[in-house]
Short mmCIF file of C-alpha atoms and ligand atoms in Angstrom, two decimals:
data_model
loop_
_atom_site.label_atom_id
_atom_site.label_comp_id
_atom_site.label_asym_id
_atom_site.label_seq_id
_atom_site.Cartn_x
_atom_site.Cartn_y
_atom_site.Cartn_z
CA UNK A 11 0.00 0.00 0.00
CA UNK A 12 1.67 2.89 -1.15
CA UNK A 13 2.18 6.61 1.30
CA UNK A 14 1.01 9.49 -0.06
CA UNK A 15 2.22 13.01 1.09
CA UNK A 16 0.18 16.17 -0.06
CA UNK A 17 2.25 19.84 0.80
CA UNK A 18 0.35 22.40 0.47
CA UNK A 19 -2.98 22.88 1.73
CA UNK A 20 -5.16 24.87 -0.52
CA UNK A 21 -8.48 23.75 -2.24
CA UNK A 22 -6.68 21.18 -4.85
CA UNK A 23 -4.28 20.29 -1.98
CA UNK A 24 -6.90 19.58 0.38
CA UNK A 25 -8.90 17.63 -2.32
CA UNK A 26 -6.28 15.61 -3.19
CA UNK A 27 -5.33 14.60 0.10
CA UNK A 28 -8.74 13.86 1.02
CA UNK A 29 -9.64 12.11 -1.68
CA UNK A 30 -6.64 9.65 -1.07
CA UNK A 31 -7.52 8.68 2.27
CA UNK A 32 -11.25 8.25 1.71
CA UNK A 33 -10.16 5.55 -1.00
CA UNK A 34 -8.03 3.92 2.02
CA UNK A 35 -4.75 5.13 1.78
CA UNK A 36 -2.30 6.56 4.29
CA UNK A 37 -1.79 10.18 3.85
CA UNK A 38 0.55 12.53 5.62
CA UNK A 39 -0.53 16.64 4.97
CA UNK A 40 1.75 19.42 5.47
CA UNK A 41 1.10 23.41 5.55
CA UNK A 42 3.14 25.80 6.85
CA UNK A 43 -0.05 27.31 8.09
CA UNK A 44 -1.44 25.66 11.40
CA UNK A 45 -4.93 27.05 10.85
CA UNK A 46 -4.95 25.16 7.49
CA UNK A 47 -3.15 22.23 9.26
CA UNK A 48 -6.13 22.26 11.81
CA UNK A 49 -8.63 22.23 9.58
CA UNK A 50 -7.41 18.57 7.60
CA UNK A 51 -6.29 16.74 10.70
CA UNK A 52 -9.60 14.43 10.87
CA UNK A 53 -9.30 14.01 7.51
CA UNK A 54 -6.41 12.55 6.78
CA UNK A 55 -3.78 10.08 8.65
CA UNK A 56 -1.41 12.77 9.55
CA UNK A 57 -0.97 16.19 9.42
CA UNK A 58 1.41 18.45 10.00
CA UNK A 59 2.92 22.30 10.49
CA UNK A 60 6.20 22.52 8.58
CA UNK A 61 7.75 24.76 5.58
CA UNK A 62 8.63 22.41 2.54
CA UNK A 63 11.56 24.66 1.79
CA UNK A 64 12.94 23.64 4.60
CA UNK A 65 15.53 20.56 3.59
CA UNK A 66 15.61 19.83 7.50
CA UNK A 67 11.89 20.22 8.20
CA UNK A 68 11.60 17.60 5.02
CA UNK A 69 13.65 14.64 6.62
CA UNK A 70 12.39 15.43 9.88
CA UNK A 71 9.32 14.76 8.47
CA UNK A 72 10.67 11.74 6.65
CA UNK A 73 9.49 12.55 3.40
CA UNK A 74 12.01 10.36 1.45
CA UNK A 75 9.68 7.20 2.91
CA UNK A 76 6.47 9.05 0.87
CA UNK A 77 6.11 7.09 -2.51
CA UNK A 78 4.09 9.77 -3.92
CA UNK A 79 4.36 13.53 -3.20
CA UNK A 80 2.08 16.09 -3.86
CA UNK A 81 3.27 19.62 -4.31
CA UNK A 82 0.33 21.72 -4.28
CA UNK A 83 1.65 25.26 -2.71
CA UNK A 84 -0.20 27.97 -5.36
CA UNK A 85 0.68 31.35 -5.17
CA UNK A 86 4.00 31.25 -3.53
CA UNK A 87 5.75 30.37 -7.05
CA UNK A 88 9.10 30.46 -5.95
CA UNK A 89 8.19 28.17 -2.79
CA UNK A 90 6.35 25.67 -4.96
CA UNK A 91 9.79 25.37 -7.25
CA UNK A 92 12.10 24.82 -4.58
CA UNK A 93 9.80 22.26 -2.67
CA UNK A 94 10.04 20.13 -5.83
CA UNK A 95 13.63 20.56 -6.08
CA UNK A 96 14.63 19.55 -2.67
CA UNK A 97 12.36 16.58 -2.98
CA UNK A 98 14.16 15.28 -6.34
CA UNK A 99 17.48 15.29 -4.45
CA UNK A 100 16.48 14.02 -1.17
CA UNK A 101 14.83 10.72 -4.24
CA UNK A 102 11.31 10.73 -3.17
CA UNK A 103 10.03 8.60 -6.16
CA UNK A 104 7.09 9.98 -7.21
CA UNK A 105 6.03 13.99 -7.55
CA UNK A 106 3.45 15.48 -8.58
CA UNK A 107 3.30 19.66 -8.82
CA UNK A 108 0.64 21.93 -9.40
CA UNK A 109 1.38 24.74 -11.68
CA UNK A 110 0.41 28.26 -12.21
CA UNK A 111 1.25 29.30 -15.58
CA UNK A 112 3.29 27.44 -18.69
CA UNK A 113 6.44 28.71 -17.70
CA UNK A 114 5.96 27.91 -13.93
CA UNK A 115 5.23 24.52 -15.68
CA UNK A 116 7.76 24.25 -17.85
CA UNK A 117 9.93 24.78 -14.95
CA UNK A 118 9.04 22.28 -12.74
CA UNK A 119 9.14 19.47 -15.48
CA UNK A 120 12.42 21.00 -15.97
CA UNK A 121 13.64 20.22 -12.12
CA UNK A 122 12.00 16.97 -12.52
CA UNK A 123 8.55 16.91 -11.34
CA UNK A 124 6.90 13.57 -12.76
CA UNK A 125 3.30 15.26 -13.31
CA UNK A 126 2.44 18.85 -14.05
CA UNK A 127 -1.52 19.40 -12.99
CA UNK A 128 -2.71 22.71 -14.12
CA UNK A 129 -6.13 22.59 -12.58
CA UNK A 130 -7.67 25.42 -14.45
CA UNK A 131 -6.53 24.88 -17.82
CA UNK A 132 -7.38 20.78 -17.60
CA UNK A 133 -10.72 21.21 -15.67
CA UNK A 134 -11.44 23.55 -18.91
CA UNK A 135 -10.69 21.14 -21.29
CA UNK A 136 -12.71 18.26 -19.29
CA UNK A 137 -15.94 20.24 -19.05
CA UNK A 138 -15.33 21.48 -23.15
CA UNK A 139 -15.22 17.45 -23.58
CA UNK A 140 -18.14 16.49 -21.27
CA UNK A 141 -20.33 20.08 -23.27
CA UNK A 142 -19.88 18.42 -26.47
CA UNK A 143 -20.08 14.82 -25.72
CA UNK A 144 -23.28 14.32 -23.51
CA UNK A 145 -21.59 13.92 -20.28
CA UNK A 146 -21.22 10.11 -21.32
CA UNK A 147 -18.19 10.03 -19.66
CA UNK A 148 -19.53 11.36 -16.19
CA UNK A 149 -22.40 9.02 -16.93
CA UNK A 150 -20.21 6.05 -16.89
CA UNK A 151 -18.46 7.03 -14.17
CA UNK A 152 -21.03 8.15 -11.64
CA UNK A 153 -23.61 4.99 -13.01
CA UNK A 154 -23.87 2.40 -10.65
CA UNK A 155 -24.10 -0.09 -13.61
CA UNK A 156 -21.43 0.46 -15.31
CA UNK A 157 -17.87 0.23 -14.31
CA UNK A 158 -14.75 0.80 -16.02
CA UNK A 159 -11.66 -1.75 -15.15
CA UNK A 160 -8.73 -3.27 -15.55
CA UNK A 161 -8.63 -6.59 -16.77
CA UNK A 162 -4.75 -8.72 -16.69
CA UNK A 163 -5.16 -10.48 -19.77
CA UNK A 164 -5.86 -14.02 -19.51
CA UNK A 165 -3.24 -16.74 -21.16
CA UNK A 166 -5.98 -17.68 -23.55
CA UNK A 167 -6.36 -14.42 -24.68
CA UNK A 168 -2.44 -13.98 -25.23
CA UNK A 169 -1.27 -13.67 -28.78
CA UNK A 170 -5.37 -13.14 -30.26
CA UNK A 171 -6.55 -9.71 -31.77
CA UNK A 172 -9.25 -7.75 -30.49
CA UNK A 173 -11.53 -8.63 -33.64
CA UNK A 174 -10.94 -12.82 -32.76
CA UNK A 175 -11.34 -11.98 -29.04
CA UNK A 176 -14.57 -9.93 -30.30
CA UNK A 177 -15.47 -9.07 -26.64
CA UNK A 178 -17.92 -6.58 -27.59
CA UNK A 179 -19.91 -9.50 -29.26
CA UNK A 180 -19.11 -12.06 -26.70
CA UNK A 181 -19.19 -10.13 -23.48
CA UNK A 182 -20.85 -7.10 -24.31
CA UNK A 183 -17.59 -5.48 -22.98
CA UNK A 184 -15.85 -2.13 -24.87
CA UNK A 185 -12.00 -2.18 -25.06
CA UNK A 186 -11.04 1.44 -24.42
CA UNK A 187 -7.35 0.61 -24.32
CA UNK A 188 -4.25 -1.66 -23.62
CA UNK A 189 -1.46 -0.32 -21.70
CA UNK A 190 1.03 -2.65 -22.33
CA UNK A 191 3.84 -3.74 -19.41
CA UNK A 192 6.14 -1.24 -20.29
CA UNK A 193 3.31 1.15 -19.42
CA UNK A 194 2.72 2.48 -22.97
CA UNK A 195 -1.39 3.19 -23.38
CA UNK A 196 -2.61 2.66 -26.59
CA UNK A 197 -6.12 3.79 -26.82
CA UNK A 198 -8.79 2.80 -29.03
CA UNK A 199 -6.45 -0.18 -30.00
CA UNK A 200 -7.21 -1.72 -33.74
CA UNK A 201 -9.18 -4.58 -34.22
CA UNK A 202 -6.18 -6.11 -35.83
CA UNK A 203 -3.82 -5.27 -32.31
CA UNK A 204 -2.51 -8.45 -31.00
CA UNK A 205 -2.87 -9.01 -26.99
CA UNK A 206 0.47 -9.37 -25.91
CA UNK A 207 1.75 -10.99 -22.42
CA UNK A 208 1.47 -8.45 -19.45
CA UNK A 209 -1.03 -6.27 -21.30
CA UNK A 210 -4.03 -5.19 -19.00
CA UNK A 211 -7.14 -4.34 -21.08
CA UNK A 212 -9.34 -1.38 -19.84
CA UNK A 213 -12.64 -2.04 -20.35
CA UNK A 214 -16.09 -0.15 -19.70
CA UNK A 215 -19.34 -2.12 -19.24
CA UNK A 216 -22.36 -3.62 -17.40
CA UNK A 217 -20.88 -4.53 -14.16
CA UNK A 218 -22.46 -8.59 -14.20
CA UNK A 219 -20.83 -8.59 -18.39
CA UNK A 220 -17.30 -7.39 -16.10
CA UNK A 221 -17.99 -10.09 -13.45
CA UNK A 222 -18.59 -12.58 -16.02
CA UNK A 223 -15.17 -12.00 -17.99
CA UNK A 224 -13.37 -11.79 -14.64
CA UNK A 225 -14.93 -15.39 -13.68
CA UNK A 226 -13.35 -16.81 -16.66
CA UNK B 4 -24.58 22.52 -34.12
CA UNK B 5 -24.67 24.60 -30.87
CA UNK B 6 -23.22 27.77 -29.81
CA UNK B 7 -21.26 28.71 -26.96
CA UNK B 8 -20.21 31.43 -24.95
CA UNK B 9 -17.57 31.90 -22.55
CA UNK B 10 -17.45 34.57 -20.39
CA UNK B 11 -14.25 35.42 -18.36
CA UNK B 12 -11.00 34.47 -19.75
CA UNK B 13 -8.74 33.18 -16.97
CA UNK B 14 -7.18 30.09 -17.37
CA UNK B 15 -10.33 28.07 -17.13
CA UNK B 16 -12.39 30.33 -19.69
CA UNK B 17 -9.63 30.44 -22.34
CA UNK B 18 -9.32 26.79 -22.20
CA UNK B 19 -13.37 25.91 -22.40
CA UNK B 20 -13.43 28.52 -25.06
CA UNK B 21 -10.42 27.11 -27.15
CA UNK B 22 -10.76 23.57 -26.68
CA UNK B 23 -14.62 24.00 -27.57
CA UNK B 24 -13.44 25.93 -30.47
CA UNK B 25 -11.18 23.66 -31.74
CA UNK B 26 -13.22 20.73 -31.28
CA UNK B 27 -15.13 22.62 -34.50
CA UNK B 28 -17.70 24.18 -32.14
CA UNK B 29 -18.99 28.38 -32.44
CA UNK B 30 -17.65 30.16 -29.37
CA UNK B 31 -17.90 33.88 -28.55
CA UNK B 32 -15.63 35.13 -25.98
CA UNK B 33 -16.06 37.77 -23.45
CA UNK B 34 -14.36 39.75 -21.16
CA UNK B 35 -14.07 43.60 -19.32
CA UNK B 36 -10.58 43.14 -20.62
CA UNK B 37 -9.13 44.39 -23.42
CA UNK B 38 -5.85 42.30 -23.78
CA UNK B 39 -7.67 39.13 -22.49
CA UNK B 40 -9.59 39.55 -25.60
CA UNK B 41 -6.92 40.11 -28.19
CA UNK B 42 -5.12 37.42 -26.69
CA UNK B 43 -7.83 34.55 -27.85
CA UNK B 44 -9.18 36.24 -30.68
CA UNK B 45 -7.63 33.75 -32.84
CA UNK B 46 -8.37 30.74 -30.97
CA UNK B 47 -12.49 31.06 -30.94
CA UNK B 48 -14.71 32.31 -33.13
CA UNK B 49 -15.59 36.07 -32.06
CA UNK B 50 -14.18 38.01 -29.16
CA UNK B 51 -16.00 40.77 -27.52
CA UNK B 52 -15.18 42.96 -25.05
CA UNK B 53 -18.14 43.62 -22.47
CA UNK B 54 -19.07 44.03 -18.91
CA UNK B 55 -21.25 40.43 -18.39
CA UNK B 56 -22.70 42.21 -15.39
CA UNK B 57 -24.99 44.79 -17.85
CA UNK B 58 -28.04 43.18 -19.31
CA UNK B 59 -27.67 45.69 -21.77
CA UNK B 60 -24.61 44.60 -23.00
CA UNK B 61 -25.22 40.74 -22.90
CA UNK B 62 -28.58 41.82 -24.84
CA UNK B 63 -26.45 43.69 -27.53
CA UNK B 64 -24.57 40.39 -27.80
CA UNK B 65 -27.41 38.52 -28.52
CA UNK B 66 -26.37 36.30 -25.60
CA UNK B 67 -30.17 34.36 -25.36
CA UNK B 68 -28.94 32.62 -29.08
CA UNK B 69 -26.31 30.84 -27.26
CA UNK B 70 -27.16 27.34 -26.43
CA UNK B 71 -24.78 27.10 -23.89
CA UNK B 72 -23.36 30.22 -21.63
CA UNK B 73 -19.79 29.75 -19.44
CA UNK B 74 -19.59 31.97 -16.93
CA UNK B 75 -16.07 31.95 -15.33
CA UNK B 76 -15.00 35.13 -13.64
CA UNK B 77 -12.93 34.05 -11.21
CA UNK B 78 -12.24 36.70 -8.43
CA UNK B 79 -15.01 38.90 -8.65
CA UNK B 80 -17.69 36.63 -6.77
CA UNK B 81 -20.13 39.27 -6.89
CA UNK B 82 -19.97 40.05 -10.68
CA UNK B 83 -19.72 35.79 -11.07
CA UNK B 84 -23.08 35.61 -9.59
CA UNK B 85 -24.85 39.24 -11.10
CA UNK B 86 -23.77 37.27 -14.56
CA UNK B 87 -25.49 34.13 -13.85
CA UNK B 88 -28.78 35.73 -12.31
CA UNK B 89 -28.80 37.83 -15.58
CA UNK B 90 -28.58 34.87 -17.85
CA UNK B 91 -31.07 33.23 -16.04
CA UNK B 92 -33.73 35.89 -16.54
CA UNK B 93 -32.87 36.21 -19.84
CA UNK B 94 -33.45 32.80 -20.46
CA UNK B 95 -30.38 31.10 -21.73
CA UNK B 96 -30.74 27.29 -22.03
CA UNK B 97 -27.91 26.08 -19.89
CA UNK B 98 -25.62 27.86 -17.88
CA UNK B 99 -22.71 26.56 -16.21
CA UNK B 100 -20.81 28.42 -13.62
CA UNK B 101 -17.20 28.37 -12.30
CA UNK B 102 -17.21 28.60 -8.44
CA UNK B 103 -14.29 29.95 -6.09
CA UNK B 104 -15.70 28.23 -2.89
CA UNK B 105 -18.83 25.60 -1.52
CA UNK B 106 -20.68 29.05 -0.53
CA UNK B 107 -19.98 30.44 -4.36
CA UNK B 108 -21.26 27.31 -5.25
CA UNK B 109 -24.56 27.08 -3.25
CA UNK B 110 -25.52 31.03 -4.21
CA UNK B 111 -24.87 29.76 -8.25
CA UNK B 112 -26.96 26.38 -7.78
CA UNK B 113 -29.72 28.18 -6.31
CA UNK B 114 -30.24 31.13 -8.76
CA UNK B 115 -30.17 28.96 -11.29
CA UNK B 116 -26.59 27.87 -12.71
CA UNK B 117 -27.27 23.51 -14.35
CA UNK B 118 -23.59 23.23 -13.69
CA UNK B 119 -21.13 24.51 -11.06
CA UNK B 120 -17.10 23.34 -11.72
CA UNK B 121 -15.00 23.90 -8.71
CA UNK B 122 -11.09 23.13 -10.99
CA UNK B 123 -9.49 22.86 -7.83
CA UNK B 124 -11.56 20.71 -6.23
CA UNK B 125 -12.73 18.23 -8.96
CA UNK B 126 -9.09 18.27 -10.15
CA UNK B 127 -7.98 17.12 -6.79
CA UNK B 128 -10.27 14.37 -7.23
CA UNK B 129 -9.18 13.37 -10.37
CA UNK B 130 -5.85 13.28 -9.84
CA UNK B 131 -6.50 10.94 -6.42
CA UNK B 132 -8.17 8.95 -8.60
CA UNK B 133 -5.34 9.02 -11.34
CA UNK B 134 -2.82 8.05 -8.81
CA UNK B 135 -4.54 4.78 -7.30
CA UNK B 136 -5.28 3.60 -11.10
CA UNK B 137 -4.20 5.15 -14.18
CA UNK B 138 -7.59 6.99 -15.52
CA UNK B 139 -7.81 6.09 -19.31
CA UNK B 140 -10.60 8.56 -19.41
CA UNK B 141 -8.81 11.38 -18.50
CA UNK B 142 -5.60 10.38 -20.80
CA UNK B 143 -8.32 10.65 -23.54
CA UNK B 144 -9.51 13.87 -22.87
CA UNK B 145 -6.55 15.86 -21.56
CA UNK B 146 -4.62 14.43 -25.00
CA UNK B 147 -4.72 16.93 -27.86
CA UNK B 148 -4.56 14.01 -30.02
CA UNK B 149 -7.72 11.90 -29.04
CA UNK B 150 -11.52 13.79 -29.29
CA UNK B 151 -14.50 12.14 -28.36
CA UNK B 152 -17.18 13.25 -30.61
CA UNK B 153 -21.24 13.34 -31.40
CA UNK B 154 -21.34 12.26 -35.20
CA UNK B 155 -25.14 12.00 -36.37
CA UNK B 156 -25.39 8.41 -38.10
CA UNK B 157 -25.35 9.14 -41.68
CA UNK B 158 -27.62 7.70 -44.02
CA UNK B 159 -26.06 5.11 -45.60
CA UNK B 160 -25.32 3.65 -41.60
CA UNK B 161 -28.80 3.40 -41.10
CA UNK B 162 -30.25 0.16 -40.56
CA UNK B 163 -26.47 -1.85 -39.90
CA UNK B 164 -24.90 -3.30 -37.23
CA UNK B 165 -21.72 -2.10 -35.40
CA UNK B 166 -20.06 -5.60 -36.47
CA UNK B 167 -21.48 -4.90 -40.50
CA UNK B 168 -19.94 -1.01 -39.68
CA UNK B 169 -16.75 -2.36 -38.31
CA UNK B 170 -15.86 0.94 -37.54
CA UNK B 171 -12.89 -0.16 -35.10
CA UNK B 172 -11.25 -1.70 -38.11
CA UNK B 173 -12.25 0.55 -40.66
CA UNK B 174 -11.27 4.11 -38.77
CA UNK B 175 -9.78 3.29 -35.77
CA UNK B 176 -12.74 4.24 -34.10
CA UNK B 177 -14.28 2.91 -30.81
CA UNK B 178 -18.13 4.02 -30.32
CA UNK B 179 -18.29 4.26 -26.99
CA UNK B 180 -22.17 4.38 -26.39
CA UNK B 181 -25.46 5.62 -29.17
CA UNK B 182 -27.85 8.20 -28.01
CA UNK B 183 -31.20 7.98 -29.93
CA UNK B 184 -34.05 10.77 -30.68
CA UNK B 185 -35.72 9.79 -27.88
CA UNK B 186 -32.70 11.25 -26.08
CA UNK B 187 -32.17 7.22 -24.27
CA UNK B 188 -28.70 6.79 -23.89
CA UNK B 189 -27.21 3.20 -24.65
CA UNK B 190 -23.56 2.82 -23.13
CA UNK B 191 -21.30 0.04 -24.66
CA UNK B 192 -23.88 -0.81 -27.36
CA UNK B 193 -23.77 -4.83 -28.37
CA UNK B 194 -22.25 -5.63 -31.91
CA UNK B 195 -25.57 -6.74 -32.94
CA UNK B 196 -27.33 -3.48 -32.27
CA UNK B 197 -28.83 -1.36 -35.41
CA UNK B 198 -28.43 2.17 -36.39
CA UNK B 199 -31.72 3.92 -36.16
CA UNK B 200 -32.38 7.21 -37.91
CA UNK B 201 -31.54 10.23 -36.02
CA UNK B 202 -28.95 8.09 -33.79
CA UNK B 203 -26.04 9.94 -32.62
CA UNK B 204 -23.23 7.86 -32.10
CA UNK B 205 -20.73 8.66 -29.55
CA UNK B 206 -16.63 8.10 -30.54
CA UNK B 207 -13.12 8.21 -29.51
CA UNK B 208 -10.65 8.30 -31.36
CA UNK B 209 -7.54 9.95 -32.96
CA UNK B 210 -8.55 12.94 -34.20
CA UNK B 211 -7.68 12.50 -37.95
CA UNK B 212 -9.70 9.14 -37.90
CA UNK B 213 -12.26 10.87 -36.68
CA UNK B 214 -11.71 14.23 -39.65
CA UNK B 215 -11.79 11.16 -42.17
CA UNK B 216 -14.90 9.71 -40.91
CA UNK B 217 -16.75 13.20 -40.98
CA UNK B 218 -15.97 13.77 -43.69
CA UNK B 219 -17.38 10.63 -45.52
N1 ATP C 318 6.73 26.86 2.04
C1 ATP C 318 5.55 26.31 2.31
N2 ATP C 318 5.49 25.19 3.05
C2 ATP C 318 4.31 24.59 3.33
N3 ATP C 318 3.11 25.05 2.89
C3 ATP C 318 3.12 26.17 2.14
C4 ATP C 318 4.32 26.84 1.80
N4 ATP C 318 3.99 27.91 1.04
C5 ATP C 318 2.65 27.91 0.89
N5 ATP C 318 2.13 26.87 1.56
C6 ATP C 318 0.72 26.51 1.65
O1 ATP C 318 0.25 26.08 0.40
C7 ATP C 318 -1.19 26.20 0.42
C8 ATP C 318 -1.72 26.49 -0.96
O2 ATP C 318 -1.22 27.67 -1.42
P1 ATP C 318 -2.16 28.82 -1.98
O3 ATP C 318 -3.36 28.95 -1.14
O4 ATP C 318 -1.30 29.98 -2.25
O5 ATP C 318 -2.52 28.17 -3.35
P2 ATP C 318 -3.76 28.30 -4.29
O6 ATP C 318 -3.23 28.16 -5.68
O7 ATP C 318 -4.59 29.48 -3.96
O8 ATP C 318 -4.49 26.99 -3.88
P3 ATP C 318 -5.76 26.34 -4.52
O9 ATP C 318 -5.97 27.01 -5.84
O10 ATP C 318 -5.40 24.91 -4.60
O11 ATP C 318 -6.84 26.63 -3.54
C9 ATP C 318 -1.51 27.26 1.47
O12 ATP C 318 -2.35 26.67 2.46
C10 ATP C 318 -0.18 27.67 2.03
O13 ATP C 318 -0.20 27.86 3.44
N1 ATP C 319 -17.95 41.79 -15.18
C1 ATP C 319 -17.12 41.13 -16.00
N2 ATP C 319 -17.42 41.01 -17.32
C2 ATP C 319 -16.59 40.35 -18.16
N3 ATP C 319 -15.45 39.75 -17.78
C3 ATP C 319 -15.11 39.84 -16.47
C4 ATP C 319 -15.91 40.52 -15.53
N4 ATP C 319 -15.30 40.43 -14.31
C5 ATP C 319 -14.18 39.72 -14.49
N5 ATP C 319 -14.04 39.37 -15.79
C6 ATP C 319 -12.96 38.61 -16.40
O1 ATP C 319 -12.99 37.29 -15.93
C7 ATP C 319 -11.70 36.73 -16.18
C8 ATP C 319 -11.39 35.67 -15.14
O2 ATP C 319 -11.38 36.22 -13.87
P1 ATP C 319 -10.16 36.03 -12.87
O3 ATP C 319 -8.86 36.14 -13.61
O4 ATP C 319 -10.43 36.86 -11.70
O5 ATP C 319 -10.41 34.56 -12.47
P2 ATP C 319 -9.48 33.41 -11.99
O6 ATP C 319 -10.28 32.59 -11.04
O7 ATP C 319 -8.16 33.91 -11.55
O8 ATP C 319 -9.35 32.65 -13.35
P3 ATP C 319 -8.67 31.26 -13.62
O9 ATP C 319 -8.47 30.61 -12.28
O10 ATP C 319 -9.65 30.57 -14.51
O11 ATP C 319 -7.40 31.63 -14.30
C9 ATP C 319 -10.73 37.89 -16.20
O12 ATP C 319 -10.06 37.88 -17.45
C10 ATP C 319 -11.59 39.13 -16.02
O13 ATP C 319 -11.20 40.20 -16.85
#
């Protein structure tokens, strides 16, 4: 089960954070700001007062144990750069940073965040997407009765293509993409695409059609 | 083909507006600012400059023959809400309103906004959610090079299967659910199912698959 640490404690911060540990994992919060501190505590495994740009505050806090950190300090730019950089040389694994503006962005990737979130710009392009495409997206996601998984693919299925595996026929299942084991995603994979060992399908559908496949 | 306005071009409006725009869509911009507006001129339709919080003004734009009305002024909560309670009473169809906090929020929802985003909020979710397991959905829509689409079933579709259409191996396309006249929404449609007049089918795919297929 992997640790999750979120700095910064604004309204993505907080989100994040709180997000994580309602899905069951262990998170550890930090704001320099006990009054934001305060207001997480119950919901989240730890929390704590402490200013990321601090390199001692940061092993006090034993942040090189976090598999995933979450840099979310907004306005402070400067603050929100150097966090990330102290956190690539003290090798925490993992970072995620929220960014500002492109160059703040550019930045960061530059120092060697992992993922740049730019909340505004990518909630804008989501709700342009879910405008235009009847919220069928949202609809599969918040409908009880359909889910969207991963599947491992079965050794039958190795070395088959989509069109002979015909799952939309057989299982009423829709193959939205293969990531393959070196973590590539191809999306809206050809019918002629091959399954390949260590591929894991994603797949949207009726939850008792996913049941069904997952029973085999 | 519906038509969109955006008004308030922060981050979150000039990305609704764009990605809207280039997803072939109309879009009007708006905004009190000059620059803001020369800025995405190119990148939408029309850009106007106008205070959202005069009826007069939103009249003069013909604002009621937009199907759709974003407003997203960030700071100003006050002129955020004065928009939306204008729009209402002048009747635009669907209104959906960027809020800075759950108060923000509550005031839109009640006078009348169908959608409230909060970007740092949902994005916080979203990227929880990305962390624990790898959200296809969102590498879709955050990719500039995969749209999901409406395409009205053409003619010569009407009356054949999805296995007779083949569409995954002809186009690279993956029809992801069909919406009918009667509005019913059918999510991971069986290969067997028929193409009624006035379908709308819903795709993903790379976006020059999905050029070639309009254009047939
Ligand atoms: N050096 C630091 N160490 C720890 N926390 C910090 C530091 N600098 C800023 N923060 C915290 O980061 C949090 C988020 O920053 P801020 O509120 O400026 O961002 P924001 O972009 O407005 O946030 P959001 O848009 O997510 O609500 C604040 O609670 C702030 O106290
Ligand atoms: N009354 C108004 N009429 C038209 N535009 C307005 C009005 N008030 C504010 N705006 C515009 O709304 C835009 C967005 O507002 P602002 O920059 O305060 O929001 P923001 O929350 O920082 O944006 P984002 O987070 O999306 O970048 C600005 O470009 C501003 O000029």
């Amino acid at each position: 089960p992997r640790q999750f640490a979120v700095i910064g404690i604004g309204r993505f911060g907080a989100s994040v954070a709180t997000t994580l540990y309602e899905m069951g994992n262990d998170v550890l919060a930090i704001d320099s700001s006990e009054a934001k501190v305060e207001g997480i505590v119950d919901k989240v495994t730890h929390a704590a007062v402490a200013d990321s740009t601090s390199e001692i505050a940061l092993k006090s806090l034993g942040i090189t144990n976090f598999d995933v950190v979450i840099v979310s300090i907004g306005q402070d730019i400067q603050a929100s750069i150097l966090t990330t950089l102290l956190l690539k040389e003290l090798g925490v694994g993992y970072i995620v940073a929220k960014a500002r503006t492109m160059l703040h962005g550019k930045v960061l990737q530059k120092i060697g965040a992992d993922r740049i979130v730019f909340p505004e710009r990518d909630m804008g392009i989501r709700v342009a997407h879910n405008l235009v495409a009847a919220n069928v997206l949202d609809f599969i996601e918040l409908s009880p009765e359909y889910s969207i998984v991963e599947i491992i693919v079965p050794q039958y299925m190795v070395g088959k293509s989509l069109r002979e595996l015909d799952l939309r026929a057989r299982h009423d299942l829709n193959v939205l993409a293969i990531r393959s084991a070196d973590k590539k995603i191809n999306v809206t994979p050809a019918a002629t695409d091959r399954m390949q060992r260590g591929d894991v399908m994603i797949v949207v559908g009726k939850n008792d059609k996913i049941q069904a496949l997952s029973r085999e």
